[in-house]
PDB file of C-alpha atoms in Angstrom:
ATOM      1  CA  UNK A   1     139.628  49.014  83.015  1.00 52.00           C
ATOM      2  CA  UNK A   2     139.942  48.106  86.772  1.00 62.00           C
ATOM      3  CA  UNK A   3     136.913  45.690  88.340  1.00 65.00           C
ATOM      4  CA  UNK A   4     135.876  49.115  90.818  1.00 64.00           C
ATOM      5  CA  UNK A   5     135.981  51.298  87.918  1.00 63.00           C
ATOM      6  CA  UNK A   6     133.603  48.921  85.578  1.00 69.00           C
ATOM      7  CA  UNK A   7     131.402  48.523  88.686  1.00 70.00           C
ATOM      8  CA  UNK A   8     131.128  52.136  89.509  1.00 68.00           C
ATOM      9  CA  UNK A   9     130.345  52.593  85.594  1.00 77.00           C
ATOM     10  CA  UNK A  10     127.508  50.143  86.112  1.00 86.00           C
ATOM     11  CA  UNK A  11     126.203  51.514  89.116  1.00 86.00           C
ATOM     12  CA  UNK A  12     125.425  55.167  87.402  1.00 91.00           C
ATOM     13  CA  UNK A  13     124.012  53.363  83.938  1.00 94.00           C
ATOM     14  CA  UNK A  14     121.154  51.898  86.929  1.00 94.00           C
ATOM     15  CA  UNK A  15     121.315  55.579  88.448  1.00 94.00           C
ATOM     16  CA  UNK A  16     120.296  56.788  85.355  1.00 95.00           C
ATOM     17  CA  UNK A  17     117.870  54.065  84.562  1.00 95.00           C
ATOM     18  CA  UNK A  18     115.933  54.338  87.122  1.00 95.00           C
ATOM     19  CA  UNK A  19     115.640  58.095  86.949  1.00 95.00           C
ATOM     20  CA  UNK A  20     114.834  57.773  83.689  1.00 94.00           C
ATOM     21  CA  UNK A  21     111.873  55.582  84.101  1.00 94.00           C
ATOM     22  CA  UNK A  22     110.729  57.584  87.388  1.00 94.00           C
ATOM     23  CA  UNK A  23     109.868  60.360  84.911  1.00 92.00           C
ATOM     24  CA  UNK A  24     107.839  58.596  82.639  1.00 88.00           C
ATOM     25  CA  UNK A  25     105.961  56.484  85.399  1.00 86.00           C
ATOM     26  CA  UNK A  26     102.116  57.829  86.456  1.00 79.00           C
ATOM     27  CA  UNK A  27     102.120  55.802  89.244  1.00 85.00           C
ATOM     28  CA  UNK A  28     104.440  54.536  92.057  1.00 90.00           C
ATOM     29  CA  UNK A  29     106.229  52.315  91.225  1.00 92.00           C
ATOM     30  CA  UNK A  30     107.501  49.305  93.203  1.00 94.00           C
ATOM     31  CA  UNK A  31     110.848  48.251  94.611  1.00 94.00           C
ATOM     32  CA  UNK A  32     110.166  44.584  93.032  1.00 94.00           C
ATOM     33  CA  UNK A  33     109.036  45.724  89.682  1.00 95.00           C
ATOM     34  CA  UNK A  34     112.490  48.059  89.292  1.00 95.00           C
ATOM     35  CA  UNK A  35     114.185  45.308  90.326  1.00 95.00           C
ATOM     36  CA  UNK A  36     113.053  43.001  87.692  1.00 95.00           C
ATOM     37  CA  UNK A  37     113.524  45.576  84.378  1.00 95.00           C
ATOM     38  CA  UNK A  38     116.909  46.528  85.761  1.00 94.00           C
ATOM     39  CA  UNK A  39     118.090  43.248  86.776  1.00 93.00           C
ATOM     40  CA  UNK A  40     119.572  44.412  89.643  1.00 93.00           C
ATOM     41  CA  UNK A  41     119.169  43.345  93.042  1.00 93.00           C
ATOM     42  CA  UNK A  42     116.404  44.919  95.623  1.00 94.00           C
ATOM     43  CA  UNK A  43     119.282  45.899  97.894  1.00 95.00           C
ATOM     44  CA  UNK A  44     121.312  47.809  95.125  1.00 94.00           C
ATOM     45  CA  UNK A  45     118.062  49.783  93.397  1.00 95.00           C
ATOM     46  CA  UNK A  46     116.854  50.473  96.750  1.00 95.00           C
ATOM     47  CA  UNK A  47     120.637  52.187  97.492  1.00 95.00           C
ATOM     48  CA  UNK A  48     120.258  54.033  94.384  1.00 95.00           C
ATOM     49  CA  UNK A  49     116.635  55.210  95.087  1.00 96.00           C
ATOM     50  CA  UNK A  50     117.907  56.697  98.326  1.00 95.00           C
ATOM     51  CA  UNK A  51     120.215  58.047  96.623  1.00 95.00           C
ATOM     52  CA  UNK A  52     118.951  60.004  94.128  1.00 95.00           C
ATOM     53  CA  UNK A  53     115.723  61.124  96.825  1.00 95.00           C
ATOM     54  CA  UNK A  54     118.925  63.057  98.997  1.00 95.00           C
ATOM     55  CA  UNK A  55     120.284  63.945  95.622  1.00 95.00           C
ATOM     56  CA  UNK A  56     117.018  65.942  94.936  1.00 94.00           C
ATOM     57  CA  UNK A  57     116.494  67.362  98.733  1.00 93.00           C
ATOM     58  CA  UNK A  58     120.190  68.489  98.812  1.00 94.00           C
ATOM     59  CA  UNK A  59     120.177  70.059  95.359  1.00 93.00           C
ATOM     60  CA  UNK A  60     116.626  71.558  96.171  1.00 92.00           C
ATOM     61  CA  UNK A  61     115.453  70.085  92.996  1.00 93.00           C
ATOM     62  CA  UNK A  62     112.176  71.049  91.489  1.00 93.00           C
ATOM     63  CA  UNK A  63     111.135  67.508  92.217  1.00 92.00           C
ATOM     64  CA  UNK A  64     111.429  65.216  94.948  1.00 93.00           C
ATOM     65  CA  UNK A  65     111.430  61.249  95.140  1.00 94.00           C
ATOM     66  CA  UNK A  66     109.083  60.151  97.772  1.00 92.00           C
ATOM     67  CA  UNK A  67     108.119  56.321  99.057  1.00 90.00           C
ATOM     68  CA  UNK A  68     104.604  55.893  99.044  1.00 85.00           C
ATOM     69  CA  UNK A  69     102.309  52.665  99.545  1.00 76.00           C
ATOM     70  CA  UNK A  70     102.182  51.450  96.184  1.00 77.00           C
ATOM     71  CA  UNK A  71     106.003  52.240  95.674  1.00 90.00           C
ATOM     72  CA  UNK A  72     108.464  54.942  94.530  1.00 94.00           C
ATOM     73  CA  UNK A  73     107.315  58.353  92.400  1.00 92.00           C
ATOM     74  CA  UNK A  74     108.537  61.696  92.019  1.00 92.00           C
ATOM     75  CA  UNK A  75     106.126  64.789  93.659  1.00 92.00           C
ATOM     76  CA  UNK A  76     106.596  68.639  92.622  1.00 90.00           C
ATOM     77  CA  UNK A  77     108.427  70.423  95.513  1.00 91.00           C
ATOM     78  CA  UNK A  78     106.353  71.333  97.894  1.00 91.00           C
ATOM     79  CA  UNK A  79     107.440  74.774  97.946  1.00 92.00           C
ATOM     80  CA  UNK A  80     107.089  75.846  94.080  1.00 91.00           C
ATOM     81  CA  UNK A  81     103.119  74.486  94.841  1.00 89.00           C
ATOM     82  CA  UNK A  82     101.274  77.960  94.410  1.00 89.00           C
ATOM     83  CA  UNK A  83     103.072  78.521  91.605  1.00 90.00           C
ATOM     84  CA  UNK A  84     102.694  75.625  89.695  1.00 84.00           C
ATOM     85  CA  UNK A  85      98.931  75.328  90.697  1.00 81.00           C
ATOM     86  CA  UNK A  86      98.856  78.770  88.909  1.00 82.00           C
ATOM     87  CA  UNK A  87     100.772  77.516  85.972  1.00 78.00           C
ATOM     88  CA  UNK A  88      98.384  74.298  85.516  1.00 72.00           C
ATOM     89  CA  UNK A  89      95.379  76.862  85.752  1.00 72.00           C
ATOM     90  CA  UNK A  90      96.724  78.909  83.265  1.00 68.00           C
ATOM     91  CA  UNK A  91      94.543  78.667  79.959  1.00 59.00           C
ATOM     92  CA  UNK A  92      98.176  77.721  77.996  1.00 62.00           C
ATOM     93  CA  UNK A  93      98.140  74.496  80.142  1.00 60.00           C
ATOM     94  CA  UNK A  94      94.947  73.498  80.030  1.00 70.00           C
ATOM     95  CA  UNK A  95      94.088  70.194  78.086  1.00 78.00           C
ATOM     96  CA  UNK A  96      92.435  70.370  74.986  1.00 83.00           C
ATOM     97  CA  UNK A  97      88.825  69.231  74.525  1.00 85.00           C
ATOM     98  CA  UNK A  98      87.767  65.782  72.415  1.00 85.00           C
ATOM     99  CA  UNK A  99      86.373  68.206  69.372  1.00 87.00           C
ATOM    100  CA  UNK A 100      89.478  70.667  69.809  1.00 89.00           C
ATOM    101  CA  UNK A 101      91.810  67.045  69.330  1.00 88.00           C
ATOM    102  CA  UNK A 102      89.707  66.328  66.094  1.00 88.00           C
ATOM    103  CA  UNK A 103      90.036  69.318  64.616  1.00 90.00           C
ATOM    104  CA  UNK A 104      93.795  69.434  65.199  1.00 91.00           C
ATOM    105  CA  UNK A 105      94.215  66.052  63.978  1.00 89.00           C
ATOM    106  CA  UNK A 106      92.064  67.257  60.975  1.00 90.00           C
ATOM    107  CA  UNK A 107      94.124  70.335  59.967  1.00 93.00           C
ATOM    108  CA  UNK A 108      97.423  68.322  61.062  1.00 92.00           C
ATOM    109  CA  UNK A 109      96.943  65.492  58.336  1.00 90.00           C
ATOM    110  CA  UNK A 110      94.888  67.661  55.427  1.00 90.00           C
ATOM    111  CA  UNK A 111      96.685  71.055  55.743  1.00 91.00           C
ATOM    112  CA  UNK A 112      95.951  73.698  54.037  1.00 93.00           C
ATOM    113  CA  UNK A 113      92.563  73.318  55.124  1.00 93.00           C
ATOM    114  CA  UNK A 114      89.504  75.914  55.551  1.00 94.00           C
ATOM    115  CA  UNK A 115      86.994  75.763  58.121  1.00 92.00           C
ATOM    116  CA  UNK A 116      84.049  74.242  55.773  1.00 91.00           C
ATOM    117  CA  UNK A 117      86.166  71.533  55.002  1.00 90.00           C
ATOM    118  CA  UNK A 118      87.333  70.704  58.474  1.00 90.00           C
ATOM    119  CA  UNK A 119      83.177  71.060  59.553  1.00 89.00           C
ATOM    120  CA  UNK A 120      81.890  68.882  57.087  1.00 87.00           C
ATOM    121  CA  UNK A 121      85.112  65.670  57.918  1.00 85.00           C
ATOM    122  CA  UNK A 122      83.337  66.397  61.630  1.00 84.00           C
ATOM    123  CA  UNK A 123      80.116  67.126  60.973  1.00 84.00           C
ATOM    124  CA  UNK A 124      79.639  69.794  63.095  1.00 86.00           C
ATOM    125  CA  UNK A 125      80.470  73.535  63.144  1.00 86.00           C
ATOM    126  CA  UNK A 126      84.500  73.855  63.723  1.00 88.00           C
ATOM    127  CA  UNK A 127      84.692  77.152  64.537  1.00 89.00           C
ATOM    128  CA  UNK A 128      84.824  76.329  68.273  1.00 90.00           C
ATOM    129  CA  UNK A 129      87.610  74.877  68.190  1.00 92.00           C
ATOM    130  CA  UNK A 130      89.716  76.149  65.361  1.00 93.00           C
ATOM    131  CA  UNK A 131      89.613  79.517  67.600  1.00 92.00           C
ATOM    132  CA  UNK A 132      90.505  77.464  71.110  1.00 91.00           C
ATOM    133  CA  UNK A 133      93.756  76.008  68.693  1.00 93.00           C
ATOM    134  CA  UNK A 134      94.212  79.198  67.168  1.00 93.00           C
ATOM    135  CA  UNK A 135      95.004  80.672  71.106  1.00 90.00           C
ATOM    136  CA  UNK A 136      96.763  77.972  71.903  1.00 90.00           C
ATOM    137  CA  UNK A 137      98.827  78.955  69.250  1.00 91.00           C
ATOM    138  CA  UNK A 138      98.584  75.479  67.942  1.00 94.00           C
ATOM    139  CA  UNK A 139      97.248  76.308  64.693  1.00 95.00           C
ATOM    140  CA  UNK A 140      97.599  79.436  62.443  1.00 95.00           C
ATOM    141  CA  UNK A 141      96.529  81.241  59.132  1.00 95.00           C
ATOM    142  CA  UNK A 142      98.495  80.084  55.977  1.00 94.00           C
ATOM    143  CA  UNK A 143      96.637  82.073  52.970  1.00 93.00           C
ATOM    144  CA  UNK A 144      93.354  81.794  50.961  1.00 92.00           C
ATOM    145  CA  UNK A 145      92.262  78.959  49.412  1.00 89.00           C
ATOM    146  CA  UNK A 146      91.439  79.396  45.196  1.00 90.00           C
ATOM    147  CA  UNK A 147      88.128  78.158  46.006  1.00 87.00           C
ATOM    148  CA  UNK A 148      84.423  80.520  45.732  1.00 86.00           C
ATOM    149  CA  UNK A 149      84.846  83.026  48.541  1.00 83.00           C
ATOM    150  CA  UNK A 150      88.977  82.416  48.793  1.00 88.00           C
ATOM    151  CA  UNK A 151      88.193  81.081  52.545  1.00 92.00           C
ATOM    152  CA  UNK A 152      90.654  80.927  54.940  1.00 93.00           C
ATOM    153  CA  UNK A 153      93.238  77.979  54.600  1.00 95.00           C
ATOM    154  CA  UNK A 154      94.842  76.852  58.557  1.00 96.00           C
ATOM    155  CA  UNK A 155      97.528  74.274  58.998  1.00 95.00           C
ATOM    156  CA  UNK A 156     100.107  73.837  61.628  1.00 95.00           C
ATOM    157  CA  UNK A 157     102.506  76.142  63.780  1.00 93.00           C
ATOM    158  CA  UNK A 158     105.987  75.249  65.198  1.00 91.00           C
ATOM    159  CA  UNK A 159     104.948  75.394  68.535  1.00 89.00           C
ATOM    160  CA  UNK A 160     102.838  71.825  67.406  1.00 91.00           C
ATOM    161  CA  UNK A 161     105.602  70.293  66.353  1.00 90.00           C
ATOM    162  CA  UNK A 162     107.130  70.958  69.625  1.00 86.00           C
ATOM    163  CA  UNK A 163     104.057  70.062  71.439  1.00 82.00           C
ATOM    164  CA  UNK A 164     103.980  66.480  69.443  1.00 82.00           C
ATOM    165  CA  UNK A 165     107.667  66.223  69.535  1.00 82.00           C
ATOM    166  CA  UNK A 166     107.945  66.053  65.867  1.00 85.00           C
ATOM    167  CA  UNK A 167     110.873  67.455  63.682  1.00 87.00           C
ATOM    168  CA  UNK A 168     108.533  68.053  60.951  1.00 89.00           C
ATOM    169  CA  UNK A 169     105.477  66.727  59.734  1.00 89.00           C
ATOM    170  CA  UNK A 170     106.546  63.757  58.085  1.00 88.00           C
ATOM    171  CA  UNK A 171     106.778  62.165  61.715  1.00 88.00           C
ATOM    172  CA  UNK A 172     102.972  62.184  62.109  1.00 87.00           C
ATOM    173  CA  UNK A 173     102.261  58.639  61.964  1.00 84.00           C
ATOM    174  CA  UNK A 174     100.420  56.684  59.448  1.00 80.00           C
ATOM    175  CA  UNK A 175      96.881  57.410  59.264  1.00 71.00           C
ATOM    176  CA  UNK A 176      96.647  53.724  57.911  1.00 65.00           C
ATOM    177  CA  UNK A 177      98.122  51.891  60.494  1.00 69.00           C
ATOM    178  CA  UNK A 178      95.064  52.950  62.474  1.00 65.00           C
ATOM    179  CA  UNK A 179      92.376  51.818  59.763  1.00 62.00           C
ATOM    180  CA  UNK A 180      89.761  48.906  60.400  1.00 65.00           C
ATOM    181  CA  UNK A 181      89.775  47.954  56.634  1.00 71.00           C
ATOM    182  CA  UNK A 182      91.012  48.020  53.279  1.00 75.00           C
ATOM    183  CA  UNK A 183      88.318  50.410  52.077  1.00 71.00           C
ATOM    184  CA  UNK A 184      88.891  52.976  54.773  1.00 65.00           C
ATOM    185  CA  UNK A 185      92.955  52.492  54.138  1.00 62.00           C
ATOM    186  CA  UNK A 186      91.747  53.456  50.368  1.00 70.00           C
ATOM    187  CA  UNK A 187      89.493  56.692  51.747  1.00 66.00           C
ATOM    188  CA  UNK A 188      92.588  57.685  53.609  1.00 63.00           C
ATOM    189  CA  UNK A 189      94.856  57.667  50.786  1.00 63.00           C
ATOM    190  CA  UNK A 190      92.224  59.278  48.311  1.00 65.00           C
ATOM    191  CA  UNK A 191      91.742  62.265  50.706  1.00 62.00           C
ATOM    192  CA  UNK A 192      95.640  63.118  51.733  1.00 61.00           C
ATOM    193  CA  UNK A 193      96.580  62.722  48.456  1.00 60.00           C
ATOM    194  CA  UNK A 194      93.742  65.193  47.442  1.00 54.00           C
ATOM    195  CA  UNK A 195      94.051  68.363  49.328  1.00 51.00           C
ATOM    196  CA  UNK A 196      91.279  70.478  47.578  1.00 46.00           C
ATOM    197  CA  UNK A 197      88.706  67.346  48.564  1.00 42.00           C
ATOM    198  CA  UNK A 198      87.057  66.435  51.424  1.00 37.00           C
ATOM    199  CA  UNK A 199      87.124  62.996  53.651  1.00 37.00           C
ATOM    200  CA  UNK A 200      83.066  61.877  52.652  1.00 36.00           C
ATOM    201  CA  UNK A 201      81.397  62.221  56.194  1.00 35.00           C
ATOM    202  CA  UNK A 202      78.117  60.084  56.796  1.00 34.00           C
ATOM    203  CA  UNK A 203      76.512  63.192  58.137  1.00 33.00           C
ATOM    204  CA  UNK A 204      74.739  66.222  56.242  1.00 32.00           C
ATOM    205  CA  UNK A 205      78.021  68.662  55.613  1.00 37.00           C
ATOM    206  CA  UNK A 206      77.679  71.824  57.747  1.00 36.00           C
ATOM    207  CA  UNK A 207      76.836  75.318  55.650  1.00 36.00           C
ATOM    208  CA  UNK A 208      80.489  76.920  55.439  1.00 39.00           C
ATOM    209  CA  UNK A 209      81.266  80.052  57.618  1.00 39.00           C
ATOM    210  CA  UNK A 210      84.143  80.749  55.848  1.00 42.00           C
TER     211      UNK A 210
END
């Protein structure tokens, strides 16, 4: 392989590095600080980041790089704006609520769940939110449970997966990891292994609904 050839390889690998970390960035991001995770020189990233900005003005990409105080970020395109505002407005877009996150997280790990079980882990009436995750389309019906009553059972749709970029379930990560102690790694356990129990909530369980 000639010297120009490896060099030109190199100098899209940084093309492409530097995109890729443009997307994932919140704020702007400074010429110094892509200089020092690339390893490149100030001169050569700042080439490539004028690069890719006519790139996205000439291709009249959906997004365009712009050079700010702080640094370098990428902006919508200013002429999709009234359509995305209307997008982010959209109820499908909007972000979920602290309670609606429980409750997902909830019927996520313990599915099949009904809505008594998923108020008394809370301690608070679910309903709420199990209807905001239901339109989201986040959360579904999956049968009756054997129980008094045969309440409801929910668990998970596709379009969570999706949303949590997860194959399949067995991606969520481990409730453990997250616990303080030994006895709450043990109370985990005890309840996913147990799907007709519920996690023991310090609060007075809420009347079922169901």
């Amino acid at each position: 392989m000639s010297c120009q050839r490896s060099k030109l390889i190199e100098l899209k690998q940084l093309k492409s590095t530097i995109e890729s970390i443009l997307f994932v960035i919140d704020e702007p991001v400074s010429l110094r600080k892509l200089s020092e995770v690339t390893g490149a020189g100030k001169d050569v990233v700042k080439d490539v980041l004028d690069s890719l900005g006519l790139e996205y003005e000439n291709d009249y990409r959906g997004f365009l790089l712009r050079e700010v105080a702080d640094g370098y970020r990428l902006y919508t395109n200013p002429a999709n704006a009234s359509v995305v505002e209307s997008f982010i407005s959209s109820s499908d877009c909007k972000r979920l609520t602290q309670a609606a996150l429980e409750t997902l997280a909830i019927i996520a790990y313990k599915q099949p769940v009904t809505r008594s079980q998923i108020s008394e882990i809370r301690g608070v009436n679910a309903e709420g939110s199990i209807a905001t995750l239901m339109q989201r389309k986040l959360v579904e019906e999956t049968g009756r449970s054997n129980s008094v009553g045969n309440p409801i059972l929910y668990g998970t749709t596709k379009k969570f997966l999706e949303s949590a970029g997860l194959k399949t379930l067995k991606g969520l990560p481990n409730l453990e990891d997250f616990a303080p102690d030994e006895q709450t790694k043990e109370q985990i356990r005890k309840s996913l292994d147990n799907k007709d129990e519920t996690i023991p909530h310090p609060s007075s369980p809420v009347p079922s609904t169901d």
